PDB file of C-alpha atoms and ligand atoms in Angstrom:
ATOM      1  CA  MET A   1       0.000   0.000   0.000  1.00 82.00           C
ATOM      2  CA  ASN A   2       1.180   3.544  -0.636  1.00 85.00           C
ATOM      3  CA  ALA A   3       2.738   5.910   1.921  1.00 89.00           C
ATOM      4  CA  ASN A   4      -0.628   7.578   2.639  1.00 85.00           C
ATOM      5  CA  HIS A   5      -1.987   4.237   3.874  1.00 83.00           C
ATOM      6  CA  GLN A   6       1.153   3.405   5.819  1.00 85.00           C
ATOM      7  CA  GLN A   7       0.571   6.605   7.764  1.00 85.00           C
ATOM      8  CA  LEU A   8      -3.233   6.493   8.132  1.00 84.00           C
ATOM      9  CA  CYS A   9      -4.147   2.811   8.634  1.00 87.00           C
ATOM     10  CA  PRO A  10      -2.080   2.155  11.823  1.00 89.00           C
ATOM     11  CA  SER A  11      -2.994   5.543  13.360  1.00 92.00           C
ATOM     12  CA  PRO A  12      -5.115   5.986  16.519  1.00 95.00           C
ATOM     13  CA  GLU A  13      -7.380   8.359  14.543  1.00 97.00           C
ATOM     14  CA  TRP A  14      -8.202   5.649  12.012  1.00 95.00           C
ATOM     15  CA  ALA A  15      -8.775   3.078  14.755  1.00 97.00           C
ATOM     16  CA  ALA A  16     -11.141   5.500  16.504  1.00 98.00           C
ATOM     17  CA  TYR A  17     -13.073   6.054  13.276  1.00 97.00           C
ATOM     18  CA  ILE A  18     -13.465   2.312  12.601  1.00 98.00           C
ATOM     19  CA  GLN A  19     -14.200   1.415  16.217  1.00 98.00           C
ATOM     20  CA  ASP A  20     -16.479   4.324  17.151  1.00 98.00           C
ATOM     21  CA  GLU A  21     -18.236   5.166  13.885  1.00 97.00           C
ATOM     22  CA  VAL A  22     -18.206   2.115  11.613  1.00 98.00           C
ATOM     23  CA  LEU A  23     -18.341  -1.090  13.639  1.00 98.00           C
ATOM     24  CA  PRO A  24     -21.004  -0.281  16.279  1.00 98.00           C
ATOM     25  CA  TRP A  25     -23.699   0.318  13.659  1.00 98.00           C
ATOM     26  CA  LEU A  26     -22.791  -2.883  11.790  1.00 98.00           C
ATOM     27  CA  VAL A  27     -22.784  -5.028  14.900  1.00 98.00           C
ATOM     28  CA  ASP A  28     -26.077  -3.506  16.066  1.00 98.00           C
ATOM     29  CA  GLN A  29     -27.777  -4.921  12.953  1.00 97.00           C
ATOM     30  CA  THR A  30     -26.996  -8.567  13.641  1.00 97.00           C
ATOM     31  CA  GLU A  31     -25.363 -11.299  15.760  1.00 97.00           C
ATOM     32  CA  LEU A  32     -21.680 -12.100  15.182  1.00 98.00           C
ATOM     33  CA  GLY A  33     -21.827 -15.541  16.781  1.00 98.00           C
ATOM     34  CA  HIS A  34     -18.667 -17.179  18.120  1.00 98.00           C
ATOM     35  CA  GLU A  35     -16.297 -17.523  15.142  1.00 98.00           C
ATOM     36  CA  LEU A  36     -15.483 -14.581  12.899  1.00 98.00           C
ATOM     37  CA  LEU A  37     -13.287 -14.406   9.798  1.00 98.00           C
ATOM     38  CA  GLU A  38     -11.904 -10.971   8.956  1.00 99.00           C
ATOM     39  CA  ILE A  39     -10.614 -10.571   5.400  1.00 98.00           C
ATOM     40  CA  GLY A  40      -7.990  -7.845   4.873  1.00 98.00           C
ATOM     41  CA  PRO A  41      -7.291  -6.770   8.472  1.00 98.00           C
ATOM     42  CA  GLY A  42      -4.227  -4.637   7.632  1.00 98.00           C
ATOM     43  CA  PRO A  43      -2.800  -3.241  10.895  1.00 97.00           C
ATOM     44  CA  GLY A  44      -5.893  -4.414  12.781  1.00 98.00           C
ATOM     45  CA  ALA A  45      -8.108  -1.408  13.566  1.00 98.00           C
ATOM     46  CA  ALA A  46     -11.237  -3.564  13.285  1.00 98.00           C
ATOM     47  CA  THR A  47      -9.524  -6.706  14.616  1.00 98.00           C
ATOM     48  CA  GLU A  48      -8.787  -5.022  17.918  1.00 98.00           C
ATOM     49  CA  TRP A  49     -12.445  -4.092  18.517  1.00 98.00           C
ATOM     50  CA  LEU A  50     -13.988  -7.276  17.166  1.00 98.00           C
ATOM     51  CA  ARG A  51     -11.745  -9.704  19.014  1.00 98.00           C
ATOM     52  CA  HIS A  52     -13.456  -8.799  22.279  1.00 98.00           C
ATOM     53  CA  ARG A  53     -16.856  -9.667  20.794  1.00 98.00           C
ATOM     54  CA  VAL A  54     -16.258 -13.245  19.555  1.00 98.00           C
ATOM     55  CA  LYS A  55     -14.575 -16.345  20.914  1.00 98.00           C
ATOM     56  CA  ARG A  56     -12.346 -16.882  17.870  1.00 98.00           C
ATOM     57  CA  LEU A  57     -11.238 -14.386  15.228  1.00 98.00           C
ATOM     58  CA  VAL A  58      -9.279 -15.427  12.134  1.00 98.00           C
ATOM     59  CA  ALA A  59      -7.583 -12.493  10.394  1.00 98.00           C
ATOM     60  CA  PHE A  60      -6.886 -13.378   6.753  1.00 98.00           C
ATOM     61  CA  GLU A  61      -4.459 -10.990   5.054  1.00 98.00           C
ATOM     62  CA  ILE A  62      -2.917 -11.077   1.568  1.00 98.00           C
ATOM     63  CA  ASP A  63       0.142  -8.981   2.487  1.00 97.00           C
ATOM     64  CA  GLU A  64       2.730 -11.204   4.160  1.00 98.00           C
ATOM     65  CA  GLU A  65       4.452  -8.401   6.069  1.00 97.00           C
ATOM     66  CA  ALA A  66       1.167  -7.014   7.396  1.00 97.00           C
ATOM     67  CA  ALA A  67       0.106 -10.515   8.421  1.00 98.00           C
ATOM     68  CA  HIS A  68       3.442 -11.087  10.176  1.00 98.00           C
ATOM     69  CA  ARG A  69       3.114  -7.844  12.159  1.00 97.00           C
ATOM     70  CA  LEU A  70      -0.455  -8.705  13.144  1.00 98.00           C
ATOM     71  CA  ALA A  71       0.534 -12.226  14.202  1.00 98.00           C
ATOM     72  CA  GLU A  72       3.241 -10.774  16.470  1.00 97.00           C
ATOM     73  CA  LYS A  73       0.777  -8.300  17.966  1.00 97.00           C
ATOM     74  CA  TYR A  74      -1.776 -11.024  18.677  1.00 97.00           C
ATOM     75  CA  ALA A  75       0.473 -13.874  19.756  1.00 96.00           C
ATOM     76  CA  ASP A  76      -1.140 -15.722  22.683  1.00 90.00           C
ATOM     77  CA  SER A  77      -4.602 -14.356  21.993  1.00 94.00           C
ATOM     78  CA  THR A  78      -7.835 -15.624  20.462  1.00 93.00           C
ATOM     79  CA  VAL A  79      -6.806 -14.008  17.164  1.00 98.00           C
ATOM     80  CA  GLU A  80      -5.339 -16.320  14.517  1.00 98.00           C
ATOM     81  CA  VAL A  81      -3.584 -14.732  11.555  1.00 98.00           C
ATOM     82  CA  ALA A  82      -3.341 -16.437   8.158  1.00 98.00           C
ATOM     83  CA  VAL A  83      -1.900 -15.315   4.822  1.00 98.00           C
ATOM     84  CA  GLY A  84      -3.701 -15.530   1.504  1.00 98.00           C
ATOM     85  CA  SER A  85      -6.327 -13.977  -0.726  1.00 98.00           C
ATOM     86  CA  GLY A  86      -9.901 -13.695   0.429  1.00 98.00           C
ATOM     87  CA  ALA A  87     -10.838 -14.684  -3.120  1.00 98.00           C
ATOM     88  CA  GLU A  88      -9.655 -18.249  -2.382  1.00 98.00           C
ATOM     89  CA  LEU A  89     -10.235 -19.122   1.237  1.00 98.00           C
ATOM     90  CA  PRO A  90      -8.655 -22.335   2.536  1.00 98.00           C
ATOM     91  CA  TYR A  91     -11.571 -23.029   4.886  1.00 98.00           C
ATOM     92  CA  ASP A  92     -14.370 -25.580   4.718  1.00 98.00           C
ATOM     93  CA  ALA A  93     -17.863 -24.504   3.815  1.00 98.00           C
ATOM     94  CA  GLU A  94     -19.964 -23.428   6.769  1.00 98.00           C
ATOM     95  CA  SER A  95     -17.050 -22.917   9.154  1.00 98.00           C
ATOM     96  CA  PHE A  96     -17.689 -19.360  10.446  1.00 98.00           C
ATOM     97  CA  ASP A  97     -20.622 -17.551  12.043  1.00 98.00           C
ATOM     98  CA  SER A  98     -19.576 -14.199  10.615  1.00 98.00           C
ATOM     99  CA  VAL A  99     -17.227 -12.681   8.053  1.00 99.00           C
ATOM    100  CA  GLY A 100     -16.008  -9.069   7.967  1.00 98.00           C
ATOM    101  CA  THR A 101     -14.393  -6.962   5.263  1.00 98.00           C
ATOM    102  CA  PHE A 102     -13.545  -3.386   6.229  1.00 98.00           C
ATOM    103  CA  THR A 103     -12.059  -0.785   3.893  1.00 97.00           C
ATOM    104  CA  MET A 104     -10.586  -3.542   1.746  1.00 97.00           C
ATOM    105  CA  LEU A 105     -12.839  -4.161  -1.272  1.00 98.00           C
ATOM    106  CA  HIS A 106     -11.562  -0.984  -2.959  1.00 97.00           C
ATOM    107  CA  HIS A 107      -8.047  -2.473  -2.752  1.00 97.00           C
ATOM    108  CA  VAL A 108      -9.140  -5.476  -4.808  1.00 98.00           C
ATOM    109  CA  PRO A 109      -8.201  -4.740  -8.413  1.00 97.00           C
ATOM    110  CA  THR A 110     -11.168  -6.163 -10.352  1.00 98.00           C
ATOM    111  CA  LEU A 111     -14.897  -6.595  -9.902  1.00 98.00           C
ATOM    112  CA  ALA A 112     -14.445 -10.314 -10.632  1.00 98.00           C
ATOM    113  CA  LEU A 113     -12.087 -10.638  -7.643  1.00 98.00           C
ATOM    114  CA  GLN A 114     -14.403  -8.575  -5.434  1.00 98.00           C
ATOM    115  CA  ARG A 115     -17.210 -10.947  -6.452  1.00 98.00           C
ATOM    116  CA  SER A 116     -15.007 -13.967  -5.595  1.00 98.00           C
ATOM    117  CA  ILE A 117     -14.359 -12.555  -2.117  1.00 98.00           C
ATOM    118  CA  LEU A 118     -18.089 -12.102  -1.493  1.00 98.00           C
ATOM    119  CA  ALA A 119     -18.794 -15.591  -2.886  1.00 98.00           C
ATOM    120  CA  GLU A 120     -16.128 -17.102  -0.644  1.00 98.00           C
ATOM    121  CA  ALA A 121     -17.584 -15.251   2.342  1.00 98.00           C
ATOM    122  CA  LEU A 122     -20.974 -16.802   1.593  1.00 98.00           C
ATOM    123  CA  ARG A 123     -19.448 -20.273   1.184  1.00 98.00           C
ATOM    124  CA  VAL A 124     -17.658 -20.279   4.538  1.00 98.00           C
ATOM    125  CA  LEU A 125     -20.622 -18.850   6.467  1.00 98.00           C
ATOM    126  CA  ARG A 126     -22.840 -21.174   8.410  1.00 98.00           C
ATOM    127  CA  PRO A 127     -26.546 -21.024   7.539  1.00 98.00           C
ATOM    128  CA  GLY A 128     -27.912 -17.854   9.126  1.00 98.00           C
ATOM    129  CA  GLY A 129     -24.391 -16.423   9.401  1.00 98.00           C
ATOM    130  CA  VAL A 130     -23.594 -12.843   8.501  1.00 98.00           C
ATOM    131  CA  LEU A 131     -21.226 -10.802   6.341  1.00 98.00           C
ATOM    132  CA  ILE A 132     -20.583  -7.310   7.677  1.00 98.00           C
ATOM    133  CA  GLY A 133     -18.504  -4.751   5.861  1.00 98.00           C
ATOM    134  CA  SER A 134     -17.628  -1.179   5.173  1.00 98.00           C
ATOM    135  CA  ASP A 135     -15.833   0.602   2.401  1.00 97.00           C
ATOM    136  CA  SER A 136     -14.963   3.979   1.000  1.00 95.00           C
ATOM    137  CA  LEU A 137     -17.106   5.637  -1.642  1.00 97.00           C
ATOM    138  CA  ALA A 138     -15.547   6.792  -4.899  1.00 87.00           C
ATOM    139  CA  SER A 139     -14.368  10.399  -4.900  1.00 91.00           C
ATOM    140  CA  THR A 140     -11.643  12.508  -6.467  1.00 94.00           C
ATOM    141  CA  GLU A 141     -10.029  12.917  -3.043  1.00 92.00           C
ATOM    142  CA  LEU A 142      -9.990   9.161  -2.462  1.00 90.00           C
ATOM    143  CA  HIS A 143      -8.572   8.601  -5.945  1.00 91.00           C
ATOM    144  CA  GLU A 144      -5.728  11.027  -5.232  1.00 92.00           C
ATOM    145  CA  PHE A 145      -5.089   9.398  -1.856  1.00 90.00           C
ATOM    146  CA  HIS A 146      -4.484   6.117  -3.737  1.00 89.00           C
ATOM    147  CA  ALA A 147      -1.821   7.475  -6.103  1.00 90.00           C
ATOM    148  CA  GLY A 148       0.355   4.536  -7.154  1.00 90.00           C
ATOM    149  CA  ASP A 149      -1.936   2.083  -5.344  1.00 89.00           C
ATOM    150  CA  THR A 150      -4.961  -0.024  -6.272  1.00 90.00           C
ATOM    151  CA  TYR A 151      -8.122   2.096  -6.412  1.00 93.00           C
ATOM    152  CA  ASN A 152     -11.292   0.205  -7.301  1.00 95.00           C
ATOM    153  CA  PRO A 153     -14.192   1.388  -5.107  1.00 96.00           C
ATOM    154  CA  ILE A 154     -17.301  -0.709  -5.520  1.00 97.00           C
ATOM    155  CA  ASP A 155     -20.522   1.038  -6.521  1.00 98.00           C
ATOM    156  CA  PRO A 156     -23.104   0.501  -3.728  1.00 98.00           C
ATOM    157  CA  ALA A 157     -25.788  -0.474  -6.270  1.00 98.00           C
ATOM    158  CA  VAL A 158     -23.445  -3.034  -7.818  1.00 98.00           C
ATOM    159  CA  LEU A 159     -22.607  -4.378  -4.370  1.00 98.00           C
ATOM    160  CA  LEU A 160     -26.301  -4.822  -3.559  1.00 98.00           C
ATOM    161  CA  ALA A 161     -26.942  -6.605  -6.871  1.00 98.00           C
ATOM    162  CA  LEU A 162     -23.887  -8.847  -6.374  1.00 98.00           C
ATOM    163  CA  LEU A 163     -24.835  -9.828  -2.833  1.00 98.00           C
ATOM    164  CA  GLN A 164     -28.363 -10.639  -3.919  1.00 98.00           C
ATOM    165  CA  ALA A 165     -27.269 -12.581  -7.032  1.00 98.00           C
ATOM    166  CA  LEU A 166     -24.764 -14.617  -5.031  1.00 98.00           C
ATOM    167  CA  GLY A 167     -27.536 -15.779  -2.714  1.00 98.00           C
ATOM    168  CA  PHE A 168     -27.265 -13.568   0.353  1.00 98.00           C
ATOM    169  CA  ASP A 169     -30.516 -12.731   2.114  1.00 97.00           C
ATOM    170  CA  ARG A 170     -31.668 -10.004   4.530  1.00 97.00           C
ATOM    171  CA  ILE A 171     -29.270  -7.526   2.896  1.00 98.00           C
ATOM    172  CA  THR A 172     -28.764  -3.936   4.031  1.00 98.00           C
ATOM    173  CA  VAL A 173     -26.539  -1.546   2.083  1.00 98.00           C
ATOM    174  CA  ARG A 174     -26.192   1.850   3.729  1.00 98.00           C
ATOM    175  CA  VAL A 175     -24.661   4.940   2.089  1.00 98.00           C
ATOM    176  CA  ASP A 176     -24.016   7.606   4.683  1.00 95.00           C
ATOM    177  CA  GLY A 177     -20.769   9.351   3.827  1.00 93.00           C
ATOM    178  CA  THR A 178     -19.286   5.873   3.663  1.00 96.00           C
ATOM    179  CA  LEU A 179     -20.560   2.460   2.560  1.00 98.00           C
ATOM    180  CA  SER A 180     -21.718  -0.104   5.138  1.00 98.00           C
ATOM    181  CA  PHE A 181     -23.328  -3.464   4.438  1.00 98.00           C
ATOM    182  CA  VAL A 182     -24.818  -6.418   6.248  1.00 98.00           C
ATOM    183  CA  ALA A 183     -25.888  -9.579   4.403  1.00 98.00           C
ATOM    184  CA  HIS A 184     -26.933 -12.964   5.753  1.00 98.00           C
ATOM    185  CA  ARG A 185     -26.520 -16.475   4.503  1.00 98.00           C
ATOM    186  CA  PRO A 186     -30.027 -17.931   4.247  1.00 97.00           C
ATOM    187  CA  ASP A 187     -30.785 -20.243   7.143  1.00 93.00           C
ATOM    188  CA  GLY A 188     -32.976 -22.590   5.119  1.00 81.00           C
ATOM    189  CA  THR A 189     -36.194 -21.447   6.787  1.00 76.00           C
ATOM    190  CA  GLU A 190     -39.072 -21.277   4.302  1.00 64.00           C
ATOM    191  CA  ARG A 191     -40.569 -17.783   4.053  1.00 65.00           C
ATOM    192  CA  CYS A 192     -43.825 -16.650   2.419  1.00 66.00           C
ATOM    193  CA  GLN A 193     -43.194 -15.504  -1.187  1.00 62.00           C
TER     194      GLN A 193
HETATM  195  C1  SAM B 201      -6.889  -0.203   3.400  1.00 66.42           C
HETATM  196  S1  SAM B 201      -6.431  -1.674   4.207  1.00 66.42           S
HETATM  197  C2  SAM B 201      -7.733  -1.796   5.430  1.00 66.42           C
HETATM  198  C3  SAM B 201      -7.284  -2.508   6.673  1.00 66.42           C
HETATM  199  C4  SAM B 201      -8.363  -2.678   7.754  1.00 66.42           C
HETATM  200  N1  SAM B 201      -9.392  -3.594   7.335  1.00 66.42           N
HETATM  201  C5  SAM B 201      -8.951  -1.359   8.170  1.00 66.42           C
HETATM  202  O1  SAM B 201     -10.110  -1.082   7.855  1.00 66.42           O
HETATM  203  O2  SAM B 201      -8.234  -0.596   8.816  1.00 66.42           O
HETATM  204  C6  SAM B 201      -6.851  -2.999   3.067  1.00 66.42           C
HETATM  205  C7  SAM B 201      -6.230  -4.317   3.464  1.00 66.42           C
HETATM  206  O3  SAM B 201      -6.799  -5.363   2.657  1.00 66.42           O
HETATM  207  C8  SAM B 201      -5.756  -6.252   2.284  1.00 66.42           C
HETATM  208  N2  SAM B 201      -6.194  -6.985   1.093  1.00 66.42           N
HETATM  209  C9  SAM B 201      -6.320  -6.515  -0.170  1.00 66.42           C
HETATM  210  N3  SAM B 201      -6.742  -7.486  -0.989  1.00 66.42           N
HETATM  211  C10 SAM B 201      -6.896  -8.603  -0.238  1.00 66.42           C
HETATM  212  C11 SAM B 201      -7.323  -9.924  -0.511  1.00 66.42           C
HETATM  213  N4  SAM B 201      -7.656 -10.315  -1.751  1.00 66.42           N
HETATM  214  N5  SAM B 201      -7.360 -10.824   0.494  1.00 66.42           N
HETATM  215  C12 SAM B 201      -7.016 -10.456   1.754  1.00 66.42           C
HETATM  216  N6  SAM B 201      -6.595  -9.213   2.085  1.00 66.42           N
HETATM  217  C13 SAM B 201      -6.541  -8.288   1.100  1.00 66.42           C
HETATM  218  C14 SAM B 201      -4.582  -5.324   2.063  1.00 66.42           C
HETATM  219  O4  SAM B 201      -3.353  -6.017   2.060  1.00 66.42           O
HETATM  220  C15 SAM B 201      -4.733  -4.373   3.243  1.00 66.42           C
HETATM  221  O5  SAM B 201      -4.093  -4.866   4.397  1.00 66.42           O
END
């Protein structure tokens, strides 16, 4: 990631934004259950807040150095760190109660890969499980912030259509200065049509 991110993402200001403004609303919409997979944790702003709310948190990060730093920080804790792409998760189907992606989809270079990450999230969720996420909205300022870095913000309408087409249910996509979303894996209960 570029120098702007290296400065912002580990900062206390960014952690406060994620922990005070982004995560509480998301978690208020649903139940996280016991086992949570976080895709793209970076320096761990969301990890730090979420780890106190589940029994087991797996942080799955594509950047080896970032993953190494996070593993050192969370040695001897309930946080497990693994390296790889969220587009190809090495976990069995139905192995997590919740999946989180925060400020990471716009760092995924193509819509096809973003779709794969959402599809993988659905696959590893238990029936009734939940995907929660947040992301930045496209803007000139955000584009400039990403100079020399991947910049591929997902359109909220496209995200909603993708989540629905993949098979998520009870979907909420909120646009309120930033993008927040909550989408559940169907639990198999028949509902009136
Ligand atoms: C801008 S940082 C956000 C970090 C953190 N989630 C937060 O909100 O502070 C995006 C992170 O996603 C990671 N990432 C990008 N593509 C990924 C992928 N396909 N699988 C897993 N992690 C990925 C990046 O390496 C980076 O650490």
